[in-house]
PDB file of C-alpha atoms in Angstrom:
ATOM      1  CA  MET A 310     -61.823-141.473  25.302  1.00  0.00           C
ATOM      2  CA  LYS A 311     -61.764-139.035  27.416  1.00  0.00           C
ATOM      3  CA  ILE A 312     -58.326-139.616  28.662  1.00  0.00           C
ATOM      4  CA  LEU A 313     -56.600-140.574  25.327  1.00  0.00           C
ATOM      5  CA  ARG A 314     -57.922-137.238  23.940  1.00  0.00           C
ATOM      6  CA  TYR A 315     -56.155-135.356  26.647  1.00  0.00           C
ATOM      7  CA  THR A 316     -53.036-137.487  26.261  1.00  0.00           C
ATOM      8  CA  LEU A 317     -52.802-136.952  22.165  1.00  0.00           C
ATOM      9  CA  CYS A 318     -53.475-133.250  23.217  1.00  0.00           C
ATOM     10  CA  PHE A 319     -50.615-133.082  25.492  1.00  0.00           C
ATOM     11  CA  VAL A 320     -48.522-135.442  22.733  1.00  0.00           C
ATOM     12  CA  LEU A 321     -49.056-132.715  20.197  1.00  0.00           C
ATOM     13  CA  MET A 322     -47.828-129.596  22.400  1.00  0.00           C
ATOM     14  CA  SER A 323     -44.685-131.260  23.176  1.00  0.00           C
ATOM     15  CA  VAL A 324     -43.894-132.175  19.949  1.00  0.00           C
ATOM     16  CA  SER A 325     -44.665-128.342  18.926  1.00  0.00           C
ATOM     17  CA  ALA A 326     -42.797-127.345  21.624  1.00  0.00           C
ATOM     18  CA  ALA A 327     -39.356-129.453  20.654  1.00  0.00           C
ATOM     19  CA  ALA A 328     -39.877-128.067  16.912  1.00  0.00           C
ATOM     20  CA  PHE A 329     -40.019-124.415  18.255  1.00  0.00           C
ATOM     21  CA  ALA A 330     -37.104-125.056  20.431  1.00  0.00           C
ATOM     22  CA  GLN A 331     -35.184-127.011  17.339  1.00  0.00           C
ATOM     23  CA  SER A 332     -35.943-123.972  15.203  1.00  0.00           C
ATOM     24  CA  ASP A 333     -34.618-121.572  18.104  1.00  0.00           C
ATOM     25  CA  MET A 334     -31.340-123.193  18.222  1.00  0.00           C
ATOM     26  CA  HIS A 335     -30.747-122.925  14.602  1.00  0.00           C
ATOM     27  CA  LYS A 336     -31.285-119.248  14.944  1.00  0.00           C
ATOM     28  CA  PRO A 337     -27.532-118.006  15.747  1.00  0.00           C
ATOM     29  CA  ALA A 338     -26.349-119.639  12.668  1.00  0.00           C
ATOM     30  CA  ASP A 339     -28.770-116.789  10.658  1.00  0.00           C
ATOM     31  CA  THR A 340     -28.030-114.044  12.796  1.00  0.00           C
ATOM     32  CA  PRO A 341     -26.019-111.915  10.251  1.00  0.00           C
ATOM     33  CA  ALA A 342     -21.954-111.929  10.458  1.00  0.00           C
ATOM     34  CA  PRO A 343     -20.979-108.681  12.756  1.00  0.00           C
ATOM     35  CA  SER A 344     -20.818-105.289  10.979  1.00  0.00           C
ATOM     36  CA  ALA A 345     -17.338-103.726  10.157  1.00  0.00           C
ATOM     37  CA  ALA A 346     -18.108-101.152  13.045  1.00  0.00           C
ATOM     38  CA  GLN A 347     -19.305-103.563  15.531  1.00  0.00           C
ATOM     39  CA  LYS A 348     -15.948-105.371  14.699  1.00  0.00           C
ATOM     40  CA  SER A 349     -13.955-102.076  15.347  1.00  0.00           C
ATOM     41  CA  PHE A 350     -16.085-101.897  18.619  1.00  0.00           C
ATOM     42  CA  ALA A 351     -14.725-104.990  19.864  1.00  0.00           C
ATOM     43  CA  THR A 352     -11.782-103.728  19.371  1.00  0.00           C
ATOM     44  CA  MET A 353     -11.857-100.970  20.864  1.00  0.00           C
ATOM     45  CA  LYS A 354     -13.513-102.993  23.751  1.00  0.00           C
ATOM     46  CA  THR A 355     -10.281-105.328  24.489  1.00  0.00           C
ATOM     47  CA  LEU A 356      -8.643-102.468  25.370  1.00  0.00           C
ATOM     48  CA  ALA A 357     -10.691-101.520  28.426  1.00  0.00           C
ATOM     49  CA  GLY A 358      -8.505-101.015  31.488  1.00  0.00           C
ATOM     50  CA  GLU A 359      -5.811 -98.544  32.760  1.00  0.00           C
ATOM     51  CA  TRP A 360      -3.116 -97.587  30.926  1.00  0.00           C
ATOM     52  CA  GLU A 361       0.476 -95.511  31.788  1.00  0.00           C
ATOM     53  CA  GLY A 362       3.068 -93.950  29.527  1.00  0.00           C
ATOM     54  CA  PRO A 363       5.087 -91.036  28.105  1.00  0.00           C
ATOM     55  CA  PHE A 364       3.796 -89.322  25.308  1.00  0.00           C
ATOM     56  CA  ALA A 365       5.587 -87.359  23.107  1.00  0.00           C
ATOM     57  CA  VAL A 366       4.797 -84.056  20.328  1.00  0.00           C
ATOM     58  CA  ALA A 367       5.907 -83.726  17.308  1.00  0.00           C
ATOM     59  CA  GLU A 368       5.825 -79.741  16.957  1.00  0.00           C
ATOM     60  CA  MET A 369       7.588 -79.773  20.453  1.00  0.00           C
ATOM     61  CA  PRO A 370      10.127 -82.103  20.882  1.00  0.00           C
ATOM     62  CA  GLU A 371      12.586 -80.624  22.962  1.00  0.00           C
ATOM     63  CA  MET A 372       9.524 -80.410  25.442  1.00  0.00           C
ATOM     64  CA  ASN A 373       8.952 -84.158  25.430  1.00  0.00           C
ATOM     65  CA  ASP A 374      10.462 -84.554  29.060  1.00  0.00           C
ATOM     66  CA  GLY A 375       8.974 -88.051  29.491  1.00  0.00           C
ATOM     67  CA  LYS A 376       6.020 -87.154  32.222  1.00  0.00           C
ATOM     68  CA  PRO A 377       3.374 -90.194  31.818  1.00  0.00           C
ATOM     69  CA  LEU A 378      -0.198 -89.782  30.989  1.00  0.00           C
ATOM     70  CA  HIS A 379      -2.681 -92.157  32.279  1.00  0.00           C
ATOM     71  CA  ILE A 380      -5.323 -93.468  30.209  1.00  0.00           C
ATOM     72  CA  SER A 381      -8.427 -95.138  31.809  1.00  0.00           C
ATOM     73  CA  LEU A 382     -10.577 -97.017  29.419  1.00  0.00           C
ATOM     74  CA  ARG A 383     -14.161 -98.487  30.672  1.00  0.00           C
ATOM     75  CA  VAL A 384     -16.780-100.444  29.190  1.00  0.00           C
ATOM     76  CA  THR A 385     -19.850 -99.295  30.046  1.00  0.00           C
ATOM     77  CA  SER A 386     -23.305 -99.078  29.549  1.00  0.00           C
ATOM     78  CA  ARG A 387     -24.618-103.014  29.612  1.00  0.00           C
ATOM     79  CA  GLY A 388     -21.505-103.057  26.391  1.00  0.00           C
ATOM     80  CA  ASN A 389     -23.012-100.313  24.273  1.00  0.00           C
ATOM     81  CA  ALA A 390     -20.416 -97.760  25.223  1.00  0.00           C
ATOM     82  CA  VAL A 391     -16.980 -97.061  25.775  1.00  0.00           C
ATOM     83  CA  VAL A 392     -15.585 -94.652  28.350  1.00  0.00           C
ATOM     84  CA  HIS A 393     -11.992 -92.973  27.451  1.00  0.00           C
ATOM     85  CA  GLU A 394     -10.292 -90.513  29.920  1.00  0.00           C
ATOM     86  CA  MET A 395      -6.763 -89.073  29.953  1.00  0.00           C
ATOM     87  CA  GLN A 396      -5.278 -87.658  32.937  1.00  0.00           C
ATOM     88  CA  GLU A 397      -2.197 -86.678  33.941  1.00  0.00           C
ATOM     89  CA  ALA A 398      -0.863 -90.109  35.770  1.00  0.00           C
ATOM     90  CA  ASN A 399      -0.777 -90.080  39.522  1.00  0.00           C
ATOM     91  CA  THR A 400      -3.519 -86.945  40.252  1.00  0.00           C
ATOM     92  CA  PRO A 401      -7.185 -87.804  41.261  1.00  0.00           C
ATOM     93  CA  LEU A 402      -9.736 -88.751  38.573  1.00  0.00           C
ATOM     94  CA  ASP A 403     -11.744 -85.135  39.189  1.00  0.00           C
ATOM     95  CA  PRO A 404     -13.045 -84.259  35.600  1.00  0.00           C
ATOM     96  CA  THR A 405     -14.653 -81.381  37.712  1.00  0.00           C
ATOM     97  CA  LYS A 406     -11.448 -80.125  39.066  1.00  0.00           C
ATOM     98  CA  TYR A 407      -8.968 -80.989  36.772  1.00  0.00           C
ATOM     99  CA  ASP A 408      -8.498 -80.963  32.477  1.00  0.00           C
ATOM    100  CA  HIS A 409      -9.293 -84.322  32.305  1.00  0.00           C
ATOM    101  CA  PRO A 410     -10.836 -85.021  28.722  1.00  0.00           C
ATOM    102  CA  LEU A 411     -13.189 -87.649  28.173  1.00  0.00           C
ATOM    103  CA  THR A 412     -14.047 -89.345  25.106  1.00  0.00           C
ATOM    104  CA  MET A 413     -17.178 -91.724  24.407  1.00  0.00           C
ATOM    105  CA  LEU A 414     -17.122 -94.519  21.506  1.00  0.00           C
ATOM    106  CA  TYR A 415     -20.256 -96.217  20.780  1.00  0.00           C
ATOM    107  CA  VAL A 416     -21.679 -97.702  17.779  1.00  0.00           C
ATOM    108  CA  ASP A 417     -24.579 -96.140  15.637  1.00  0.00           C
ATOM    109  CA  GLY A 418     -26.019 -98.270  12.593  1.00  0.00           C
ATOM    110  CA  ASP A 419     -23.383 -98.925  10.706  1.00  0.00           C
ATOM    111  CA  GLN A 420     -20.903 -96.550  12.229  1.00  0.00           C
ATOM    112  CA  LEU A 421     -18.219 -96.783  14.694  1.00  0.00           C
ATOM    113  CA  ASN A 422     -18.563 -93.177  16.625  1.00  0.00           C
ATOM    114  CA  LEU A 423     -16.120 -91.177  19.050  1.00  0.00           C
ATOM    115  CA  VAL A 424     -17.169 -87.960  20.559  1.00  0.00           C
ATOM    116  CA  HIS A 425     -14.669 -85.836  22.322  1.00  0.00           C
ATOM    117  CA  TYR A 426     -15.487 -83.742  25.236  1.00  0.00           C
ATOM    118  CA  CYS A 427     -12.804 -81.383  24.910  1.00  0.00           C
ATOM    119  CA  ASP A 428     -11.614 -78.865  27.670  1.00  0.00           C
ATOM    120  CA  ALA A 429     -11.413 -76.293  24.992  1.00  0.00           C
ATOM    121  CA  GLY A 430     -15.585 -76.741  25.572  1.00  0.00           C
ATOM    122  CA  ASN A 431     -16.782 -78.376  21.943  1.00  0.00           C
ATOM    123  CA  ARG A 432     -17.503 -81.744  21.224  1.00  0.00           C
ATOM    124  CA  PRO A 433     -15.773 -82.860  18.115  1.00  0.00           C
ATOM    125  CA  HIS A 434     -17.602 -86.011  16.294  1.00  0.00           C
ATOM    126  CA  MET A 435     -15.639 -88.228  14.318  1.00  0.00           C
ATOM    127  CA  THR A 436     -16.175 -91.995  12.670  1.00  0.00           C
ATOM    128  CA  GLY A 437     -14.007 -94.777  12.926  1.00  0.00           C
ATOM    129  CA  LYS A 438     -12.391 -97.584  10.785  1.00  0.00           C
ATOM    130  CA  LEU A 439     -11.061-101.012  11.509  1.00  0.00           C
ATOM    131  CA  SER A 440      -7.741-101.488   9.344  1.00  0.00           C
ATOM    132  CA  PRO A 441      -7.464-104.719   7.315  1.00  0.00           C
ATOM    133  CA  ASP A 442      -4.857-106.824  10.120  1.00  0.00           C
ATOM    134  CA  GLY A 443      -7.439-105.336  12.745  1.00  0.00           C
ATOM    135  CA  LYS A 444      -4.924-103.671  14.589  1.00  0.00           C
ATOM    136  CA  ILE A 445      -5.480-100.044  14.004  1.00  0.00           C
ATOM    137  CA  VAL A 446      -9.160 -98.270  14.631  1.00  0.00           C
ATOM    138  CA  GLU A 447      -8.749 -94.667  13.273  1.00  0.00           C
ATOM    139  CA  PHE A 448     -11.175 -91.679  13.556  1.00  0.00           C
ATOM    140  CA  ALA A 449     -11.813 -88.813  11.040  1.00  0.00           C
ATOM    141  CA  LEU A 450     -13.708 -85.902  12.014  1.00  0.00           C
ATOM    142  CA  VAL A 451     -17.143 -85.550  11.009  1.00  0.00           C
ATOM    143  CA  ASP A 452     -18.403 -82.801  12.592  1.00  0.00           C
ATOM    144  CA  VAL A 453     -18.022 -80.034  15.858  1.00  0.00           C
ATOM    145  CA  SER A 454     -20.116 -78.805  18.135  1.00  0.00           C
ATOM    146  CA  GLY A 455     -19.775 -76.017  19.846  1.00  0.00           C
ATOM    147  CA  SER A 456     -17.190 -73.165  19.374  1.00  0.00           C
ATOM    148  CA  THR A 457     -13.733 -73.852  17.974  1.00  0.00           C
ATOM    149  CA  LYS A 458     -12.543 -70.642  18.667  1.00  0.00           C
ATOM    150  CA  TYR A 459      -9.617 -72.407  21.148  1.00  0.00           C
ATOM    151  CA  GLY A 460      -9.324 -75.059  18.733  1.00  0.00           C
ATOM    152  CA  HIS A 461     -10.612 -78.605  18.758  1.00  0.00           C
ATOM    153  CA  MET A 462      -9.350 -82.121  18.480  1.00  0.00           C
ATOM    154  CA  GLU A 463      -9.515 -83.514  14.812  1.00  0.00           C
ATOM    155  CA  HIS A 464      -8.223 -86.810  14.239  1.00  0.00           C
ATOM    156  CA  ALA A 465      -7.353 -90.084  16.367  1.00  0.00           C
ATOM    157  CA  VAL A 466      -5.422 -93.431  15.660  1.00  0.00           C
ATOM    158  CA  PHE A 467      -5.509 -96.401  18.302  1.00  0.00           C
ATOM    159  CA  THR A 468      -3.241 -98.994  17.398  1.00  0.00           C
ATOM    160  CA  TYR A 469      -3.327-102.608  19.079  1.00  0.00           C
ATOM    161  CA  ILE A 470      -0.081-103.792  19.646  1.00  0.00           C
ATOM    162  CA  ASP A 471      -0.458-106.569  22.243  1.00  0.00           C
ATOM    163  CA  ALA A 472      -2.705-106.932  25.518  1.00  0.00           C
ATOM    164  CA  THR A 473      -0.541-105.146  27.713  1.00  0.00           C
ATOM    165  CA  HIS A 474       0.467-102.639  24.819  1.00  0.00           C
ATOM    166  CA  HIS A 475      -1.147 -99.759  23.071  1.00  0.00           C
ATOM    167  CA  THR A 476      -0.563 -96.740  20.933  1.00  0.00           C
ATOM    168  CA  GLU A 477      -2.937 -93.878  20.813  1.00  0.00           C
ATOM    169  CA  ASP A 478      -2.314 -90.781  18.204  1.00  0.00           C
ATOM    170  CA  TRP A 479      -4.278 -87.551  19.003  1.00  0.00           C
ATOM    171  CA  THR A 480      -4.087 -84.169  16.452  1.00  0.00           C
ATOM    172  CA  PHE A 481      -5.549 -81.453  18.145  1.00  0.00           C
ATOM    173  CA  MET A 482      -6.040 -78.702  15.773  1.00  0.00           C
ATOM    174  CA  MET A 483      -4.662 -75.088  17.330  1.00  0.00           C
ATOM    175  CA  PRO A 484      -6.429 -71.797  16.553  1.00  0.00           C
ATOM    176  CA  GLY A 485      -5.940 -71.091  12.629  1.00  0.00           C
ATOM    177  CA  ASP A 486      -5.876 -75.066  12.077  1.00  0.00           C
ATOM    178  CA  LYS A 487      -1.983 -75.696  13.172  1.00  0.00           C
ATOM    179  CA  PRO A 488      -1.693 -79.065  13.954  1.00  0.00           C
ATOM    180  CA  MET A 489      -0.541 -80.811  17.197  1.00  0.00           C
ATOM    181  CA  HIS A 490       0.240 -84.662  16.865  1.00  0.00           C
ATOM    182  CA  ALA A 491       0.431 -85.920  20.210  1.00  0.00           C
ATOM    183  CA  HIS A 492       1.774 -90.060  20.321  1.00  0.00           C
ATOM    184  CA  PHE A 493       1.094 -91.758  23.498  1.00  0.00           C
ATOM    185  CA  ASP A 494       3.105 -95.157  24.059  1.00  0.00           C
ATOM    186  CA  LEU A 495       1.014 -97.014  26.497  1.00  0.00           C
ATOM    187  CA  HIS A 496       1.323 -99.960  28.860  1.00  0.00           C
ATOM    188  CA  ARG A 497      -1.289-101.361  30.958  1.00  0.00           C
ATOM    189  CA  VAL A 498      -1.023-101.182  34.485  1.00  0.00           C
ATOM    190  CA  ASN A 499      -4.506-102.862  35.611  1.00  0.00           C
TER     191      ASN A 499
ATOM    192  CA  MET B1387      -0.812 -75.231  44.008  1.00  0.00           C
ATOM    193  CA  ASP B1388      -4.393 -75.295  44.011  1.00  0.00           C
ATOM    194  CA  ARG B1389      -5.333 -72.928  41.256  1.00  0.00           C
ATOM    195  CA  GLU B1390      -8.930 -71.878  40.574  1.00  0.00           C
ATOM    196  CA  TRP B1391      -9.182 -71.818  36.712  1.00  0.00           C
ATOM    197  CA  ASN B1392     -12.432 -69.965  35.313  1.00  0.00           C
ATOM    198  CA  ASP B1393     -14.903 -71.355  32.994  1.00  0.00           C
ATOM    199  CA  SER B1394     -14.889 -68.790  30.270  1.00  0.00           C
ATOM    200  CA  GLN B1395     -11.622 -70.570  28.219  1.00  0.00           C
ATOM    201  CA  PRO B1396      -9.980 -73.489  28.180  1.00  0.00           C
ATOM    202  CA  ILE B1397      -7.257 -74.138  30.829  1.00  0.00           C
ATOM    203  CA  TYR B1398      -4.307 -73.688  28.465  1.00  0.00           C
ATOM    204  CA  ARG B1399      -5.520 -70.297  27.034  1.00  0.00           C
ATOM    205  CA  GLN B1400      -5.314 -69.284  30.687  1.00  0.00           C
ATOM    206  CA  LEU B1401      -1.963 -70.863  31.176  1.00  0.00           C
ATOM    207  CA  ARG B1402      -1.353 -68.858  27.744  1.00  0.00           C
ATOM    208  CA  ASP B1403      -2.287 -65.661  29.506  1.00  0.00           C
ATOM    209  CA  LEU B1404      -0.649 -66.373  32.998  1.00  0.00           C
ATOM    210  CA  VAL B1405       2.799 -66.553  30.824  1.00  0.00           C
ATOM    211  CA  VAL B1406       1.837 -63.497  28.796  1.00  0.00           C
ATOM    212  CA  GLY B1407       1.183 -61.538  32.230  1.00  0.00           C
ATOM    213  CA  MET B1408       5.051 -62.806  33.466  1.00  0.00           C
ATOM    214  CA  ILE B1409       6.406 -61.179  30.560  1.00  0.00           C
ATOM    215  CA  LEU B1410       4.601 -58.383  30.829  1.00  0.00           C
ATOM    216  CA  ASP B1411       5.055 -57.898  34.303  1.00  0.00           C
ATOM    217  CA  GLY B1412       8.743 -58.862  34.049  1.00  0.00           C
ATOM    218  CA  ILE B1413       9.056 -62.214  35.751  1.00  0.00           C
ATOM    219  CA  LEU B1414       9.842 -63.663  32.526  1.00  0.00           C
ATOM    220  CA  HIS B1415      12.507 -61.732  30.555  1.00  0.00           C
ATOM    221  CA  GLU B1416      13.121 -62.116  26.690  1.00  0.00           C
ATOM    222  CA  GLY B1417      15.883 -64.747  26.456  1.00  0.00           C
ATOM    223  CA  ASP B1418      14.698 -66.863  29.570  1.00  0.00           C
ATOM    224  CA  PRO B1419      13.636 -70.043  29.131  1.00  0.00           C
ATOM    225  CA  LEU B1420       9.648 -71.240  29.841  1.00  0.00           C
ATOM    226  CA  PRO B1421       9.378 -73.424  32.853  1.00  0.00           C
ATOM    227  CA  SER B1422       9.286 -77.160  31.865  1.00  0.00           C
ATOM    228  CA  VAL B1423       6.190 -79.027  31.088  1.00  0.00           C
ATOM    229  CA  ARG B1424       6.643 -81.414  33.653  1.00  0.00           C
ATOM    230  CA  ASN B1425       7.183 -78.361  36.422  1.00  0.00           C
ATOM    231  CA  VAL B1426       4.000 -76.700  34.946  1.00  0.00           C
ATOM    232  CA  ALA B1427       1.925 -79.418  34.817  1.00  0.00           C
ATOM    233  CA  ALA B1428       2.563 -80.873  38.689  1.00  0.00           C
ATOM    234  CA  GLU B1429       2.454 -77.343  40.303  1.00  0.00           C
ATOM    235  CA  PHE B1430      -1.088 -76.458  38.512  1.00  0.00           C
ATOM    236  CA  ARG B1431      -2.338 -79.861  38.142  1.00  0.00           C
ATOM    237  CA  VAL B1432      -2.747 -79.785  34.733  1.00  0.00           C
ATOM    238  CA  ASN B1433      -2.421 -82.119  31.679  1.00  0.00           C
ATOM    239  CA  PRO B1434       0.900 -82.119  30.425  1.00  0.00           C
ATOM    240  CA  LEU B1435      -1.147 -81.804  26.996  1.00  0.00           C
ATOM    241  CA  THR B1436      -2.765 -78.946  28.159  1.00  0.00           C
ATOM    242  CA  VAL B1437       0.659 -77.159  29.265  1.00  0.00           C
ATOM    243  CA  LEU B1438       2.300 -77.932  25.642  1.00  0.00           C
ATOM    244  CA  LYS B1439      -1.103 -76.517  23.993  1.00  0.00           C
ATOM    245  CA  ALA B1440      -0.152 -73.143  25.729  1.00  0.00           C
ATOM    246  CA  TYR B1441       3.293 -73.464  24.895  1.00  0.00           C
ATOM    247  CA  GLN B1442       2.302 -74.184  21.352  1.00  0.00           C
ATOM    248  CA  GLN B1443      -0.058 -71.435  20.871  1.00  0.00           C
ATOM    249  CA  LEU B1444       2.724 -68.904  22.292  1.00  0.00           C
ATOM    250  CA  VAL B1445       4.630 -70.405  19.713  1.00  0.00           C
ATOM    251  CA  ASP B1446       2.444 -69.665  16.977  1.00  0.00           C
ATOM    252  CA  GLU B1447       1.543 -65.871  18.413  1.00  0.00           C
ATOM    253  CA  GLY B1448       5.292 -65.102  17.995  1.00  0.00           C
ATOM    254  CA  PHE B1449       6.378 -64.478  21.571  1.00  0.00           C
ATOM    255  CA  VAL B1450       8.159 -67.579  21.903  1.00  0.00           C
ATOM    256  CA  GLU B1451      10.414 -69.518  19.967  1.00  0.00           C
ATOM    257  CA  SER B1452      11.320 -73.300  19.794  1.00  0.00           C
ATOM    258  CA  ARG B1453      15.092 -74.000  20.194  1.00  0.00           C
ATOM    259  CA  ARG B1454      15.843 -77.610  19.464  1.00  0.00           C
ATOM    260  CA  GLY B1455      17.095 -79.588  22.008  1.00  0.00           C
ATOM    261  CA  ARG B1456      17.309 -77.113  24.455  1.00  0.00           C
ATOM    262  CA  GLY B1457      13.319 -75.838  25.365  1.00  0.00           C
ATOM    263  CA  MET B1458      11.346 -73.161  24.655  1.00  0.00           C
ATOM    264  CA  PHE B1459      12.501 -69.250  25.134  1.00  0.00           C
ATOM    265  CA  VAL B1460      10.762 -65.920  24.937  1.00  0.00           C
ATOM    266  CA  ILE B1461      11.750 -64.221  22.078  1.00  0.00           C
ATOM    267  CA  ASP B1462      13.647 -60.792  22.290  1.00  0.00           C
ATOM    268  CA  GLY B1463      11.342 -57.912  21.540  1.00  0.00           C
ATOM    269  CA  ALA B1464       8.160 -60.237  22.917  1.00  0.00           C
ATOM    270  CA  ARG B1465       7.222 -57.585  25.798  1.00  0.00           C
ATOM    271  CA  ALA B1466       6.997 -54.653  23.633  1.00  0.00           C
ATOM    272  CA  LEU B1467       5.092 -56.667  21.081  1.00  0.00           C
ATOM    273  CA  LEU B1468       3.039 -57.752  23.952  1.00  0.00           C
ATOM    274  CA  LEU B1469       2.406 -54.805  24.961  1.00  0.00           C
ATOM    275  CA  GLN B1470       1.605 -53.249  21.550  1.00  0.00           C
ATOM    276  CA  GLY B1471      -1.018 -56.112  21.394  1.00  0.00           C
ATOM    277  CA  GLU B1472      -2.180 -55.750  24.721  1.00  0.00           C
ATOM    278  CA  ARG B1473      -2.723 -51.623  24.735  1.00  0.00           C
ATOM    279  CA  GLN B1474      -4.816 -52.434  21.433  1.00  0.00           C
ATOM    280  CA  LYS B1475      -6.903 -54.423  22.861  1.00  0.00           C
ATOM    281  CA  PHE B1476      -7.957 -52.675  26.376  1.00  0.00           C
ATOM    282  CA  LEU B1477      -8.151 -49.552  23.998  1.00  0.00           C
ATOM    283  CA  GLY B1478     -10.820 -51.682  21.583  1.00  0.00           C
ATOM    284  CA  GLU B1479     -12.374 -53.887  23.883  1.00  0.00           C
ATOM    285  CA  GLU B1480     -12.339 -52.224  27.583  1.00  0.00           C
ATOM    286  CA  TRP B1481     -11.658 -48.838  27.032  1.00  0.00           C
ATOM    287  CA  PRO B1482     -15.207 -48.162  25.786  1.00  0.00           C
ATOM    288  CA  ARG B1483     -16.770 -49.582  28.105  1.00  0.00           C
ATOM    289  CA  VAL B1484     -14.640 -47.839  31.146  1.00  0.00           C
ATOM    290  CA  TYR B1485     -15.188 -44.755  29.188  1.00  0.00           C
ATOM    291  CA  ALA B1486     -18.482 -45.078  29.283  1.00  0.00           C
ATOM    292  CA  THR B1487     -19.016 -45.548  33.036  1.00  0.00           C
ATOM    293  CA  ILE B1488     -16.648 -42.205  33.459  1.00  0.00           C
ATOM    294  CA  GLN B1489     -18.906 -40.654  31.452  1.00  0.00           C
ATOM    295  CA  ARG B1490     -21.855 -41.835  33.425  1.00  0.00           C
ATOM    296  CA  LEU B1491     -20.388 -40.915  37.015  1.00  0.00           C
ATOM    297  CA  GLY B1492     -19.577 -37.440  35.727  1.00  0.00           C
ATOM    298  CA  LEU B1493     -15.576 -38.075  36.910  1.00  0.00           C
ATOM    299  CA  LYS B1494     -13.503 -35.339  35.664  1.00  0.00           C
ATOM    300  CA  ALA B1495     -10.026 -35.418  34.682  1.00  0.00           C
ATOM    301  CA  GLU B1496      -8.246 -34.652  37.606  1.00  0.00           C
ATOM    302  CA  GLU B1497     -10.283 -36.828  39.665  1.00  0.00           C
ATOM    303  CA  LEU B1498      -9.104 -39.845  37.651  1.00  0.00           C
ATOM    304  CA  LEU B1499      -5.134 -38.518  37.496  1.00  0.00           C
ATOM    305  CA  GLU B1500      -5.422 -38.043  41.693  1.00  0.00           C
ATOM    306  CA  ALA B1501      -7.086 -42.165  41.895  1.00  0.00           C
ATOM    307  CA  ALA B1502      -4.260 -43.396  39.810  1.00  0.00           C
ATOM    308  CA  SER B1503      -1.351 -41.497  41.568  1.00  0.00           C
ATOM    309  CA  ASP B1504      -2.981 -43.414  44.368  1.00  0.00           C
ATOM    310  CA  ARG B1505      -2.316 -47.022  42.904  1.00  0.00           C
ATOM    311  CA  PRO B1506       1.502 -48.397  42.589  1.00  0.00           C
ATOM    312  CA  SER B1507       3.413 -48.309  39.529  1.00  0.00           C
ATOM    313  CA  ALA B1508       2.672 -50.523  36.473  1.00  0.00           C
ATOM    314  CA  ASP B1509       6.146 -51.371  36.025  1.00  0.00           C
ATOM    315  CA  THR B1510       6.795 -52.751  39.654  1.00  0.00           C
ATOM    316  CA  PRO B1511       5.739 -56.524  38.938  1.00  0.00           C
ATOM    317  CA  ARG B1512       2.468 -57.349  41.248  1.00  0.00           C
ATOM    318  CA  SER B1513       3.397 -59.553  44.503  1.00  0.00           C
ATOM    319  CA  ASN B1514       0.335 -61.986  43.852  1.00  0.00           C
ATOM    320  CA  ASP B1515       1.723 -62.845  40.315  1.00  0.00           C
ATOM    321  CA  ALA B1516       5.561 -63.074  40.890  1.00  0.00           C
ATOM    322  CA  LYS B1517       4.486 -65.646  43.637  1.00  0.00           C
ATOM    323  CA  GLU B1518       2.526 -67.766  40.796  1.00  0.00           C
ATOM    324  CA  LYS B1519       5.783 -68.213  38.649  1.00  0.00           C
ATOM    325  CA  PRO B1520       6.104 -71.593  37.835  1.00  0.00           C
ATOM    326  CA  LYS B1521      10.084 -73.078  39.269  1.00  0.00           C
ATOM    327  CA  SER B1522      11.983 -73.653  35.944  1.00  0.00           C
TER     328      SER B1522
END
């Protein structure tokens, strides 16, 4: 009788465990679809890698001599952040010595955020939106912490062309709110 | 060139000051082209975008002009304009501190003139700055 009781107990436990496991298996179907911010962030993550290419400043076409820039995009913090670093090609990545501006991207709630740590000493905060075709992430300024006496970054656009090619457009506001538009045409080097 | 940048201003602003110094010291003359972005970026190991920011600042201030397809040039009258601005800046910002120090130390006018006569003429380009001129 005692053996029968133990057997029955074991069978009941197994059945409940199986039922629980099955309900867990169905869980992914109930997970909400990724938000617009998460989709935008996923697009930004596809750009992870090393990129190089020439840049041009619209306000000074006569000074655009094809000097290449190197852009590094790295997914970090268990996928919670993307680090973007900008430097002259073929220089050591040493932000303590050279003016290599750093930008962090992350999702907070329903927004894709960008914080640019500028050589001008301030930190513009922007939020981004993905275009309907899923290829362009455009960031608009929300606020700036730190002094804007020497200007600040105002706007950024990342355009995905293919796995080995993307462009970036950065707008820097000079003192007196005079914009400088820089366009980077970047090809993957790693 | 391994130039030490100070942390009180962004590098583009320090590059702008360097070019202003070159104009005031007569190293860059009115009508001269500014050094290429490529050369300045390589020589000072800065982001080319930083060089362009410095040049744009000089355009915005009216010391430099952009000539389509040719580059950027120091405008006629830039030195006089700069001197006027720098003199006002000195008299407004630095002179009160200098004057307060003179008063505190009880220095007499003749002592200051004698000390000034020992200094090289301000019209002579400073040798250190001359060495820093980027190649164009």
